[in-house]
mmCIF file of C-alpha atoms and ligand atoms in Angstrom:
data_model
loop_
_atom_site.group_PDB
_atom_site.id
_atom_site.type_symbol
_atom_site.label_atom_id
_atom_site.label_comp_id
_atom_site.label_asym_id
_atom_site.label_seq_id
_atom_site.Cartn_x
_atom_site.Cartn_y
_atom_site.Cartn_z
ATOM 1 C CA VAL A 294 3.465 14.176 15.348
ATOM 2 C CA LYS A 295 -0.314 14.088 15.290
ATOM 3 C CA SER A 296 -0.869 10.662 13.809
ATOM 4 C CA LEU A 297 0.735 7.314 13.813
ATOM 5 C CA ILE A 298 0.678 4.813 10.977
ATOM 6 C CA ILE A 299 1.486 1.127 11.272
ATOM 7 C CA LEU A 300 3.123 -0.031 8.061
ATOM 8 C CA GLY A 301 2.440 -3.225 6.117
ATOM 9 C CA ARG A 302 4.537 -6.348 5.654
ATOM 10 C CA GLN A 303 7.175 -4.482 3.656
ATOM 11 C CA PRO A 304 7.508 -1.213 5.591
ATOM 12 C CA SER A 305 9.685 0.506 2.950
ATOM 13 C CA LEU A 306 6.863 0.336 0.419
ATOM 14 C CA GLY A 307 4.514 2.042 2.854
ATOM 15 C CA LEU A 308 7.117 4.684 3.728
ATOM 16 C CA ALA A 309 7.856 5.525 0.089
ATOM 17 C CA GLU A 310 4.143 5.742 -0.647
ATOM 18 C CA LEU A 311 3.567 8.140 2.277
ATOM 19 C CA GLU A 312 6.617 10.199 1.354
ATOM 20 C CA SER A 313 5.401 10.451 -2.221
ATOM 21 C CA LEU A 314 2.019 11.785 -1.074
ATOM 22 C CA PHE A 315 2.959 13.978 1.908
ATOM 23 C CA GLY A 316 6.667 14.773 1.523
ATOM 24 C CA ALA A 317 9.612 13.579 3.612
ATOM 25 C CA ASP A 318 9.255 16.324 6.232
ATOM 26 C CA ALA A 319 5.806 15.132 7.272
ATOM 27 C CA LEU A 320 7.171 11.750 8.367
ATOM 28 C CA VAL A 321 9.108 10.527 11.387
ATOM 29 C CA PRO A 322 9.817 6.788 11.226
ATOM 30 C CA ILE A 323 9.453 5.190 14.659
ATOM 31 C CA GLY A 324 11.052 1.770 14.980
ATOM 32 C CA ARG A 325 10.688 -0.654 12.094
ATOM 33 C CA GLU A 326 6.951 -0.838 11.698
ATOM 34 C CA ALA A 327 5.565 2.576 12.538
ATOM 35 C CA VAL A 328 5.784 6.132 11.304
ATOM 36 C CA GLY A 329 4.682 9.353 12.936
ATOM 37 C CA VAL A 330 2.907 11.810 10.642
ATOM 38 C CA THR A 331 2.586 15.566 11.242
ATOM 39 C CA ILE A 332 -0.844 15.571 9.586
ATOM 40 C CA ASP A 333 -4.131 15.192 11.432
ATOM 41 C CA ALA A 334 -5.418 11.622 11.128
ATOM 42 C CA LYS A 335 -8.739 12.805 9.712
ATOM 43 C CA ASP A 336 -6.926 14.508 6.810
ATOM 44 C CA ILE A 337 -5.125 11.331 5.727
ATOM 45 C CA PRO A 338 -6.948 9.490 2.883
ATOM 46 C CA PHE A 339 -6.300 6.168 4.545
ATOM 47 C CA GLN A 340 -8.353 3.855 2.299
ATOM 48 C CA ARG A 341 -6.199 4.988 -0.633
ATOM 49 C CA LEU A 342 -2.989 3.747 0.984
ATOM 50 C CA GLY A 343 -1.906 0.270 -0.006
ATOM 51 C CA GLY A 344 1.169 0.054 2.213
ATOM 52 C CA SER A 345 -0.261 1.025 5.611
ATOM 53 C CA ILE A 346 -2.344 -1.169 7.872
ATOM 54 C CA LYS A 347 -3.465 1.056 10.765
ATOM 55 C CA LEU A 348 -4.038 4.757 11.197
ATOM 56 C CA ALA A 349 -4.082 6.100 14.741
ATOM 57 C CA LYS A 350 -4.320 9.461 16.418
ATOM 58 C CA VAL A 351 -1.627 10.157 18.972
ATOM 59 C CA LEU A 352 -2.947 10.418 22.542
ATOM 60 C CA THR A 353 0.133 10.925 24.647
ATOM 61 C CA ARG A 354 3.796 10.189 25.203
ATOM 62 C CA ILE A 355 4.797 8.110 28.202
ATOM 63 C CA ASN A 356 8.299 8.582 29.519
ATOM 64 C CA SER A 357 9.040 4.869 29.860
ATOM 65 C CA THR A 358 9.240 1.748 27.722
ATOM 66 C CA LYS A 359 8.252 -0.644 30.524
ATOM 67 C CA TRP A 360 4.945 -2.396 29.979
ATOM 68 C CA ARG A 361 4.202 -2.063 33.711
ATOM 69 C CA ASP A 362 4.271 1.743 33.386
ATOM 70 C CA ILE A 363 2.089 1.640 30.296
ATOM 71 C CA GLU A 364 -0.430 -0.553 32.121
ATOM 72 C CA LEU A 365 -0.405 1.878 35.034
ATOM 73 C CA TYR A 366 -1.095 4.794 32.722
ATOM 74 C CA LEU A 367 -3.981 2.942 31.064
ATOM 75 C CA SER A 368 -5.475 1.921 34.433
ATOM 76 C CA LYS A 369 -5.631 5.575 35.426
ATOM 77 C CA SER A 370 -6.703 7.146 32.159
ATOM 78 C CA ILE A 371 -9.252 4.632 30.830
ATOM 79 C CA PRO A 372 -11.862 5.305 33.596
ATOM 80 C CA GLU A 373 -11.656 9.035 32.823
ATOM 81 C CA HIS A 374 -12.469 8.411 29.183
ATOM 82 C CA LEU A 375 -15.404 6.036 29.610
ATOM 83 C CA SER A 376 -17.814 8.967 29.720
ATOM 84 C CA TYR A 377 -17.060 9.729 26.037
ATOM 85 C CA LEU A 378 -18.569 6.409 24.953
ATOM 86 C CA PRO A 379 -22.217 6.048 23.899
ATOM 87 C CA VAL A 380 -24.281 5.320 27.024
ATOM 88 C CA ASP A 381 -25.542 1.937 25.902
ATOM 89 C CA GLY A 382 -23.644 -1.056 24.662
ATOM 90 C CA LYS A 383 -20.622 -3.117 25.347
ATOM 91 C CA LEU A 384 -17.175 -1.584 24.919
ATOM 92 C CA LYS A 385 -14.718 -3.581 22.840
ATOM 93 C CA LEU A 386 -11.121 -3.059 23.827
ATOM 94 C CA GLY A 387 -7.935 -4.134 22.077
ATOM 95 C CA LEU A 388 -4.286 -3.562 22.963
ATOM 96 C CA SER A 389 -1.310 -3.646 20.602
ATOM 97 C CA ALA A 390 2.363 -3.145 21.323
ATOM 98 C CA TYR A 391 5.096 -2.460 18.755
ATOM 99 C CA ASP A 392 8.838 -2.641 19.405
ATOM 100 C CA LEU A 393 8.210 -3.012 23.155
ATOM 101 C CA ARG A 394 9.550 -5.908 25.161
ATOM 102 C CA VAL A 395 6.251 -7.485 26.066
ATOM 103 C CA ARG A 396 4.690 -10.855 25.329
ATOM 104 C CA ALA A 397 1.125 -11.524 24.201
ATOM 105 C CA GLN A 398 0.381 -13.237 27.532
ATOM 106 C CA ASP A 399 1.448 -10.148 29.507
ATOM 107 C CA ILE A 400 -0.793 -7.996 27.359
ATOM 108 C CA ASN A 401 -3.665 -10.423 27.992
ATOM 109 C CA ILE A 402 -3.120 -10.100 31.749
ATOM 110 C CA THR A 403 -3.241 -6.298 31.397
ATOM 111 C CA GLY A 404 -6.451 -6.726 29.395
ATOM 112 C CA LEU A 405 -8.068 -8.645 32.261
ATOM 113 C CA ARG A 406 -6.992 -6.028 34.795
ATOM 114 C CA LEU A 407 -8.395 -3.213 32.660
ATOM 115 C CA LYS A 408 -11.612 -5.209 32.221
ATOM 116 C CA LYS A 409 -12.047 -5.307 36.008
ATOM 117 C CA ILE A 410 -11.465 -1.577 36.314
ATOM 118 C CA ILE A 411 -13.951 -0.829 33.528
ATOM 119 C CA LYS A 412 -16.562 -3.177 35.020
ATOM 120 C CA ALA A 413 -16.157 -1.530 38.421
ATOM 121 C CA LYS A 414 -17.197 1.719 36.691
ATOM 122 C CA GLY A 415 -20.426 0.047 35.596
ATOM 123 C CA ARG A 416 -19.573 -0.582 31.912
ATOM 124 C CA SER A 417 -19.593 -3.932 30.228
ATOM 125 C CA VAL A 418 -16.560 -4.681 28.109
ATOM 126 C CA ARG A 419 -15.047 -7.373 25.940
ATOM 127 C CA VAL A 420 -11.282 -7.458 25.621
ATOM 128 C CA VAL A 421 -9.929 -8.904 22.362
ATOM 129 C CA PRO A 422 -7.306 -11.526 23.266
ATOM 130 C CA ASN A 423 -3.821 -11.069 21.770
ATOM 131 C CA LYS A 424 -2.213 -13.957 19.920
ATOM 132 C CA SER A 425 0.858 -11.831 19.387
ATOM 133 C CA SER A 426 1.912 -8.491 20.811
ATOM 134 C CA ALA A 427 -0.058 -6.604 18.179
ATOM 135 C CA LEU A 428 -3.540 -7.296 16.847
ATOM 136 C CA ASN A 429 -3.679 -7.663 13.082
ATOM 137 C CA SER A 430 -5.959 -5.621 10.856
ATOM 138 C CA ALA A 431 -8.456 -8.509 10.564
ATOM 139 C CA GLN A 432 -8.862 -8.573 14.355
ATOM 140 C CA VAL A 433 -9.337 -4.819 14.469
ATOM 141 C CA LEU A 434 -11.881 -5.025 11.664
ATOM 142 C CA HIS A 435 -13.875 -8.012 12.909
ATOM 143 C CA ASN A 436 -14.074 -6.781 16.479
ATOM 144 C CA GLN A 437 -15.118 -3.315 15.289
ATOM 145 C CA LEU A 438 -12.367 -1.701 17.315
ATOM 146 C CA THR A 439 -12.586 1.478 15.252
ATOM 147 C CA GLY A 440 -16.364 1.664 15.687
ATOM 148 C CA GLU A 441 -18.282 3.874 18.133
ATOM 149 C CA LEU A 442 -17.954 1.343 20.934
ATOM 150 C CA GLY A 443 -14.450 0.186 20.133
ATOM 151 C CA TRP A 444 -11.015 1.192 21.329
ATOM 152 C CA GLU A 445 -7.757 -0.143 20.054
ATOM 153 C CA LEU A 446 -4.927 1.398 22.004
ATOM 154 C CA ILE A 447 -1.519 1.052 20.473
ATOM 155 C CA ALA A 448 1.768 1.546 22.249
ATOM 156 C CA VAL A 449 4.870 2.094 20.127
ATOM 157 C CA ARG A 450 8.363 2.395 21.477
ATOM 158 C CA ASP A 451 10.108 5.619 20.474
ATOM 159 C CA GLY A 452 13.614 5.579 21.935
ATOM 160 C CA ASP A 453 13.234 5.832 25.732
ATOM 161 C CA ASP A 454 9.569 6.779 25.448
ATOM 162 C CA THR A 455 6.381 5.117 24.394
ATOM 163 C CA ILE A 456 3.847 6.794 22.152
ATOM 164 C CA LEU A 457 0.263 5.876 22.951
ATOM 165 C CA ALA A 458 -2.262 6.207 20.157
ATOM 166 C CA GLN A 459 -5.808 5.197 19.321
ATOM 167 C CA THR A 460 -6.583 3.471 16.041
ATOM 168 C CA ILE A 461 -9.142 5.275 13.920
ATOM 169 C CA ALA A 462 -8.938 3.207 10.728
ATOM 170 C CA GLU A 463 -7.575 -0.148 9.641
ATOM 171 C CA GLN A 464 -6.772 -1.538 6.232
ATOM 172 C CA ASP A 465 -10.059 -2.850 4.888
ATOM 173 C CA ILE A 466 -8.912 -6.285 3.786
ATOM 174 C CA GLU A 467 -12.497 -7.345 3.128
ATOM 175 C CA ALA A 468 -13.132 -4.516 0.699
ATOM 176 C CA TYR A 469 -9.916 -5.383 -1.171
ATOM 177 C CA ALA A 470 -10.852 -9.066 -1.322
ATOM 178 C CA LYS A 471 -14.350 -8.260 -2.527
ATOM 179 C CA ARG A 472 -13.294 -6.158 -5.478
ATOM 180 C CA ASP A 473 -10.402 -8.471 -6.280
ATOM 181 C CA GLN A 474 -12.196 -11.806 -6.183
ATOM 182 C CA ASN A 475 -15.571 -10.777 -7.583
ATOM 183 C CA ARG A 476 -14.161 -9.194 -10.723
ATOM 184 C CA PRO A 477 -15.657 -11.181 -13.617
ATOM 185 C CA MET A 478 -12.482 -11.674 -15.671
ATOM 186 C CA ARG A 479 -9.344 -12.954 -14.048
ATOM 187 C CA ASP A 480 -6.285 -14.504 -15.603
ATOM 188 C CA ALA A 481 -3.739 -16.335 -13.499
ATOM 189 C CA LYS A 482 -1.212 -16.270 -16.352
ATOM 190 C CA VAL A 483 -0.752 -12.522 -16.526
ATOM 191 C CA GLY A 484 -0.346 -12.634 -12.772
ATOM 192 C CA MET A 485 -2.594 -11.113 -10.206
ATOM 193 C CA LEU A 486 -1.672 -7.619 -9.233
ATOM 194 C CA PRO A 487 -2.898 -7.212 -5.633
ATOM 195 C CA PRO A 488 -5.133 -4.100 -5.402
ATOM 196 C CA LYS A 489 -3.066 -2.699 -2.547
ATOM 197 C CA LEU A 490 0.089 -2.910 -4.661
ATOM 198 C CA ALA A 491 -1.832 -1.147 -7.451
ATOM 199 C CA GLN A 492 -2.625 1.659 -4.983
ATOM 200 C CA ILE A 493 1.046 1.944 -3.975
ATOM 201 C CA ILE A 494 2.099 2.160 -7.641
ATOM 202 C CA ILE A 495 -0.481 4.887 -8.292
ATOM 203 C CA ASN A 496 0.511 6.888 -5.208
ATOM 204 C CA LEU A 497 4.176 6.693 -6.174
ATOM 205 C CA ALA A 498 3.303 7.845 -9.681
ATOM 206 C CA THR A 499 1.145 10.822 -8.716
ATOM 207 C CA GLY A 500 3.432 12.364 -6.091
ATOM 208 C CA ARG A 501 2.385 15.133 -3.684
ATOM 209 C CA VAL A 502 -1.361 15.482 -3.298
ATOM 210 C CA GLU A 503 -1.412 19.271 -3.158
ATOM 211 C CA GLU A 504 0.783 19.510 -6.219
ATOM 212 C CA THR A 505 -1.826 17.759 -8.324
ATOM 213 C CA SER A 506 -3.755 20.494 -10.080
ATOM 214 C CA ASN A 507 -7.385 20.119 -11.021
ATOM 215 C CA GLN A 508 -6.846 19.954 -14.726
ATOM 216 C CA LYS A 509 -8.294 16.803 -16.233
ATOM 217 C CA ILE A 510 -5.054 15.493 -17.713
ATOM 218 C CA GLU A 511 -3.193 15.855 -14.415
ATOM 219 C CA ASN A 512 -5.751 13.540 -12.903
ATOM 220 C CA ARG A 513 -5.436 10.885 -15.537
ATOM 221 C CA ILE A 514 -3.531 7.658 -15.079
ATOM 222 C CA LEU A 515 -2.221 5.681 -18.040
ATOM 223 C CA ASP A 516 -1.431 1.961 -17.792
ATOM 224 C CA PRO A 517 0.190 0.869 -21.093
ATOM 225 C CA PHE A 518 0.357 -2.805 -19.963
ATOM 226 C CA CYS A 519 -3.128 -2.919 -18.474
ATOM 227 C CA GLY A 520 -3.836 -6.678 -18.651
ATOM 228 C CA THR A 521 -7.063 -7.427 -16.809
ATOM 229 C CA GLY A 522 -7.269 -3.835 -15.549
ATOM 230 C CA VAL A 523 -6.572 -4.084 -11.814
ATOM 231 C CA LEU A 524 -4.539 -0.881 -11.751
ATOM 232 C CA LEU A 525 -7.114 1.014 -13.815
ATOM 233 C CA GLN A 526 -9.819 -0.205 -11.458
ATOM 234 C CA GLU A 527 -7.950 1.129 -8.423
ATOM 235 C CA ALA A 528 -7.167 4.412 -10.212
ATOM 236 C CA LEU A 529 -10.878 4.964 -10.929
ATOM 237 C CA LEU A 530 -11.788 4.143 -7.322
ATOM 238 C CA MET A 531 -9.153 6.637 -6.145
ATOM 239 C CA GLY A 532 -10.795 9.357 -8.226
ATOM 240 C CA PHE A 533 -8.609 9.440 -11.340
ATOM 241 C CA ASP A 534 -9.581 9.105 -14.971
ATOM 242 C CA ALA A 535 -8.023 5.999 -16.489
ATOM 243 C CA ARG A 536 -6.468 5.126 -19.843
ATOM 244 C CA GLY A 537 -5.307 1.615 -20.589
ATOM 245 C CA SER A 538 -3.717 -0.249 -23.436
ATOM 246 C CA ASP A 539 -2.366 -3.750 -23.947
ATOM 247 C CA ILE A 540 -0.904 -5.629 -26.891
ATOM 248 C CA ASP A 541 -3.255 -8.573 -26.361
ATOM 249 C CA PRO A 542 -6.844 -8.063 -27.638
ATOM 250 C CA ARG A 543 -8.056 -10.672 -25.142
ATOM 251 C CA MET A 544 -6.711 -8.548 -22.280
ATOM 252 C CA ILE A 545 -8.534 -5.479 -23.591
ATOM 253 C CA GLU A 546 -11.689 -7.570 -23.720
ATOM 254 C CA TYR A 547 -11.087 -8.624 -20.070
ATOM 255 C CA SER A 548 -10.387 -5.063 -18.944
ATOM 256 C CA THR A 549 -13.507 -3.856 -20.770
ATOM 257 C CA LYS A 550 -15.653 -6.381 -18.900
ATOM 258 C CA ASN A 551 -13.972 -5.732 -15.558
ATOM 259 C CA LEU A 552 -14.330 -1.961 -15.760
ATOM 260 C CA ALA A 553 -17.979 -2.257 -16.872
ATOM 261 C CA TRP A 554 -18.526 -4.406 -13.777
ATOM 262 C CA LEU A 555 -16.752 -1.808 -11.626
ATOM 263 C CA LYS A 556 -18.910 0.960 -13.055
ATOM 264 C CA ASP A 557 -22.029 -1.064 -12.354
ATOM 265 C CA ARG A 558 -21.061 -2.018 -8.779
ATOM 266 C CA TYR A 559 -19.151 0.984 -7.530
ATOM 267 C CA GLY A 560 -20.094 3.832 -9.878
ATOM 268 C CA LEU A 561 -17.491 6.034 -11.532
ATOM 269 C CA HIS A 562 -18.349 9.303 -9.756
ATOM 270 C CA GLY A 563 -17.736 11.448 -12.822
ATOM 271 C CA ARG A 564 -14.545 9.646 -13.806
ATOM 272 C CA ASP A 565 -14.049 8.091 -17.224
ATOM 273 C CA TYR A 566 -11.870 5.481 -18.863
ATOM 274 C CA GLN A 567 -10.772 4.409 -22.336
ATOM 275 C CA LEU A 568 -9.094 1.210 -23.472
ATOM 276 C CA HIS A 569 -7.089 0.501 -26.624
ATOM 277 C CA ILE A 570 -5.301 -2.429 -28.164
ATOM 278 C CA GLY A 571 -1.719 -1.298 -28.639
ATOM 279 C CA ASP A 572 1.915 -2.318 -28.462
ATOM 280 C CA ALA A 573 3.536 -0.170 -25.768
ATOM 281 C CA THR A 574 6.792 -0.080 -27.737
ATOM 282 C CA THR A 575 5.166 1.768 -30.670
ATOM 283 C CA PHE A 576 1.721 3.075 -29.632
ATOM 284 C CA THR A 577 0.807 6.769 -29.539
ATOM 285 C CA TRP A 578 -1.410 7.715 -26.599
ATOM 286 C CA ASP A 579 -3.177 11.010 -26.332
ATOM 287 C CA ALA A 580 -1.984 13.543 -23.729
ATOM 288 C CA VAL A 581 -0.142 11.453 -21.169
ATOM 289 C CA LYS A 582 0.905 12.935 -17.840
ATOM 290 C CA THR A 583 1.084 10.180 -15.254
ATOM 291 C CA VAL A 584 2.025 6.598 -16.011
ATOM 292 C CA ALA A 585 1.429 3.813 -13.512
ATOM 293 C CA CYS A 586 1.741 0.181 -14.453
ATOM 294 C CA GLU A 587 2.907 -3.311 -13.850
ATOM 295 C CA THR A 588 4.905 -3.999 -17.002
ATOM 296 C CA PHE A 589 5.693 -7.230 -18.821
ATOM 297 C CA LEU A 590 7.169 -9.562 -16.186
ATOM 298 C CA GLY A 591 8.559 -12.191 -18.557
ATOM 299 C CA LYS A 592 8.123 -15.897 -18.244
ATOM 300 C CA PRO A 593 6.499 -17.036 -14.966
ATOM 301 C CA LEU A 594 9.031 -19.062 -12.970
ATOM 302 C CA THR A 595 8.707 -21.303 -9.942
ATOM 303 C CA SER A 596 12.473 -21.509 -9.447
ATOM 304 C CA ILE A 597 15.541 -19.727 -10.780
ATOM 305 C CA ALA A 598 16.587 -21.217 -14.137
ATOM 306 C CA PRO A 599 20.209 -21.900 -15.176
ATOM 307 C CA SER A 600 22.061 -18.661 -15.858
ATOM 308 C CA HIS A 601 21.975 -18.869 -19.679
ATOM 309 C CA VAL A 602 18.176 -19.268 -19.505
ATOM 310 C CA MET A 603 17.878 -16.409 -16.997
ATOM 311 C CA ASN A 604 19.998 -14.219 -19.259
ATOM 312 C CA GLN A 605 17.660 -14.949 -22.144
ATOM 313 C CA ILE A 606 14.562 -14.146 -20.063
ATOM 314 C CA ILE A 607 16.074 -10.919 -18.774
ATOM 315 C CA LYS A 608 17.232 -9.930 -22.264
ATOM 316 C CA GLU A 609 13.731 -10.348 -23.649
ATOM 317 C CA CYS A 610 12.276 -8.214 -20.834
ATOM 318 C CA ASP A 611 14.992 -5.583 -21.222
ATOM 319 C CA LEU A 612 14.231 -5.220 -24.912
ATOM 320 C CA ILE A 613 10.534 -4.496 -24.311
ATOM 321 C CA HIS A 614 11.245 -2.116 -21.425
ATOM 322 C CA GLU A 615 13.868 -0.169 -23.291
ATOM 323 C CA LYS A 616 11.713 0.176 -26.408
ATOM 324 C CA PHE A 617 8.711 1.160 -24.320
ATOM 325 C CA LEU A 618 10.630 3.820 -22.375
ATOM 326 C CA ARG A 619 12.055 5.231 -25.615
ATOM 327 C CA ASN A 620 8.630 5.311 -27.255
ATOM 328 C CA ILE A 621 6.811 7.004 -24.408
ATOM 329 C CA ALA A 622 9.637 9.453 -23.629
ATOM 330 C CA SER A 623 8.856 11.445 -26.765
ATOM 331 C CA GLN A 624 5.210 11.695 -25.681
ATOM 332 C CA LEU A 625 5.840 12.921 -22.138
ATOM 333 C CA VAL A 626 6.293 16.504 -21.003
ATOM 334 C CA ALA A 627 9.302 17.324 -18.828
ATOM 335 C CA GLY A 628 8.490 16.583 -15.191
ATOM 336 C CA ALA A 629 5.929 13.876 -15.996
ATOM 337 C CA ARG A 630 6.074 11.031 -13.484
ATOM 338 C CA LEU A 631 5.988 7.295 -13.956
ATOM 339 C CA CYS A 632 5.905 4.426 -11.524
ATOM 340 C CA LEU A 633 6.625 1.084 -13.110
ATOM 341 C CA ALA A 634 6.499 -2.262 -11.358
ATOM 342 C CA VAL A 635 9.122 -4.152 -13.337
ATOM 343 C CA PRO A 636 10.415 -7.687 -12.867
ATOM 344 C CA ALA A 637 13.371 -8.493 -10.592
ATOM 345 C CA TRP A 638 14.406 -12.113 -10.031
ATOM 346 C CA ARG A 639 15.234 -13.399 -6.612
ATOM 347 C CA LEU A 640 18.549 -15.174 -6.161
ATOM 348 C CA ASN A 641 18.761 -16.273 -2.509
ATOM 349 C CA SER A 642 19.073 -12.950 -0.693
ATOM 350 C CA SER A 643 19.786 -10.701 -3.669
ATOM 351 C CA PHE A 644 17.956 -9.835 -6.861
ATOM 352 C CA LEU A 645 18.763 -9.842 -10.560
ATOM 353 C CA HIS A 646 17.620 -6.517 -12.007
ATOM 354 C CA LEU A 647 16.705 -5.341 -15.483
ATOM 355 C CA LYS A 648 19.732 -3.863 -17.231
ATOM 356 C CA THR A 649 17.468 -1.101 -18.537
ATOM 357 C CA LEU A 650 17.535 0.369 -15.021
ATOM 358 C CA ASP A 651 21.211 1.272 -15.570
ATOM 359 C CA ARG A 652 20.372 3.198 -18.738
ATOM 360 C CA LEU A 653 17.509 5.359 -17.497
ATOM 361 C CA ASP A 654 19.545 8.528 -17.717
ATOM 362 C CA ASP A 655 20.365 7.949 -21.398
ATOM 363 C CA LEU A 656 16.728 7.154 -22.065
ATOM 364 C CA GLY A 657 15.742 10.601 -20.765
ATOM 365 C CA TYR A 658 14.596 9.836 -17.224
ATOM 366 C CA THR A 659 15.695 10.611 -13.698
ATOM 367 C CA ARG A 660 15.103 7.817 -11.210
ATOM 368 C CA LEU A 661 13.650 9.344 -8.061
ATOM 369 C CA SER A 662 14.730 8.280 -4.603
ATOM 370 C CA PHE A 663 13.252 8.696 -1.149
ATOM 371 C CA VAL A 664 14.552 9.973 2.175
ATOM 372 C CA HIS A 665 12.817 7.327 4.280
ATOM 373 C CA ALA A 666 13.141 4.260 2.038
ATOM 374 C CA ARG A 667 16.002 2.890 -0.023
ATOM 375 C CA ASN A 668 15.300 2.113 -3.678
ATOM 376 C CA GLN A 669 16.766 -1.364 -3.246
ATOM 377 C CA ASP A 670 14.019 -2.112 -0.699
ATOM 378 C CA LEU A 671 11.206 -1.124 -3.038
ATOM 379 C CA ILE A 672 10.784 -4.654 -4.334
ATOM 380 C CA TYR A 673 7.446 -6.281 -3.675
ATOM 381 C CA HIS A 674 7.777 -9.997 -3.177
ATOM 382 C CA ARG A 675 6.168 -12.907 -1.420
ATOM 383 C CA PRO A 676 8.528 -15.340 0.325
ATOM 384 C CA ASP A 677 7.916 -18.089 -2.264
ATOM 385 C CA GLN A 678 8.098 -15.906 -5.369
ATOM 386 C CA VAL A 679 10.960 -15.954 -7.852
ATOM 387 C CA VAL A 680 9.713 -13.120 -10.022
ATOM 388 C CA ALA A 681 9.393 -10.071 -7.785
ATOM 389 C CA ARG A 682 8.177 -6.614 -8.752
ATOM 390 C CA GLU A 683 10.645 -3.770 -8.421
ATOM 391 C CA LEU A 684 9.015 -0.367 -8.077
ATOM 392 C CA VAL A 685 10.807 2.253 -10.130
ATOM 393 C CA VAL A 686 9.734 5.874 -9.880
ATOM 394 C CA LEU A 687 10.831 8.068 -12.757
ATOM 395 C CA GLU A 688 10.589 11.645 -13.848
ATOM 396 C CA LYS A 689 10.875 12.637 -17.499
ATOM 397 C CA LYS A 690 13.826 15.020 -17.975
HETATM 398 C C1 SAM B 221 2.064 -8.570 -15.841
HETATM 399 S S1 SAM B 221 0.798 -8.266 -16.957
HETATM 400 C C2 SAM B 221 -0.050 -6.895 -16.243
HETATM 401 C C3 SAM B 221 -1.245 -7.380 -15.482
HETATM 402 C C4 SAM B 221 -2.132 -6.285 -15.041
HETATM 403 N N1 SAM B 221 -1.519 -5.479 -13.988
HETATM 404 C C5 SAM B 221 -3.466 -6.805 -14.579
HETATM 405 O O1 SAM B 221 -4.067 -6.171 -13.732
HETATM 406 O O2 SAM B 221 -3.939 -7.818 -15.080
HETATM 407 C C6 SAM B 221 1.623 -7.632 -18.336
HETATM 408 C C7 SAM B 221 0.733 -7.322 -19.535
HETATM 409 O O3 SAM B 221 1.552 -6.716 -20.536
HETATM 410 C C8 SAM B 221 1.045 -7.087 -21.797
HETATM 411 N N2 SAM B 221 2.131 -6.858 -22.760
HETATM 412 C C9 SAM B 221 3.222 -7.612 -23.018
HETATM 413 N N3 SAM B 221 3.979 -7.027 -23.975
HETATM 414 C C10 SAM B 221 3.375 -5.856 -24.301
HETATM 415 C C11 SAM B 221 3.659 -4.802 -25.193
HETATM 416 N N4 SAM B 221 4.745 -4.823 -25.978
HETATM 417 N N5 SAM B 221 2.803 -3.767 -25.259
HETATM 418 C C12 SAM B 221 1.698 -3.737 -24.497
HETATM 419 N N6 SAM B 221 1.369 -4.711 -23.647
HETATM 420 C C13 SAM B 221 2.190 -5.761 -23.540
HETATM 421 C C14 SAM B 221 0.581 -8.506 -21.631
HETATM 422 O O4 SAM B 221 -0.425 -8.807 -22.591
HETATM 423 C C15 SAM B 221 0.043 -8.486 -20.185
HETATM 424 O O5 SAM B 221 -1.338 -8.270 -20.175
#
């Protein structure tokens, strides 16, 4: 493998997203949080990935999983690499360990030892202290560890070996926050789709990058439940044309304002968008190829309701989903892909699912599955949430 990716909080989402874009053969999962990729790090469009938090290029494989051996390797190899740094300025060094038996305090001791070695070579250095065995993306970002004068070295256990890699990009949490929080129109009631989840949905919907032809319609994303337009915004930023519709005129007004703001702030780079008021269960869109959306999630809930109430809520959602899937099926060409984030309700450790998901075959769709992630794990949820979002990837038969 040439690159190493550290996955986000729900690793399966990141794995499915990567598999959708690069194919199963390009990926080698390593432990729970990391995945090796056969593609050169510089050819991975990292800022378009919502489910990955670090991208690193593989440096070497160490035939040990003992931290002592890893420290020894670093003590020897770091001095040899100092000459590649710009002549002036202070080096910033960070160390992260994944799946290795090492505590933050041991890593901090290694950091101090490496600092001494680097200083003895005449370079000034600041070592970022570890609060846990791995630095988070905010620490990598704020300490500029992927900048010219930064090094984040990550060690990941791979069986009896350790893979050593250097981070070249981290998830830009500030850029996400900026475009999420500064959007003029927000509505807590329709729920806030996090931009990184929007990216995951889009990447699952588009499939393999090289299979996407250059024809305009292939590069167009439709969101038939567009709400305030978060998914359309991310689609435009990722270089797709965007089409959105929503049953609620107020939502179309919000999306219109949000996308005008996006155009003004970020530019559209030749991409275009159109918005329509329309009921997804009856509307006719023009030339649809790829559908990516967060659908109607039903009544917001802060706790699970009694079962007869839950049944009613689920029934209402099922009706809309089934009608929508029937309506759009007749407008899709065979092979068209959809990724829908649909509601699933958390019951302790399991989930209540839409019944529509059992009827996909009859409705004319094949539900796609992944080699490296199980469909049952493709449910985005926060620990305190009752209504989760299940990611369903479909192909029109
Ligand atoms: C969970 S929200 C989607 C939020 C959206 N991702 C955003 O960025 O704001 C679901 C949306 O579906 C819309 N909706 C509900 N029923 C619909 C229907 N039958 N046809 C079209 N839109 C519908 C609602 O108005 C709401 O905006």
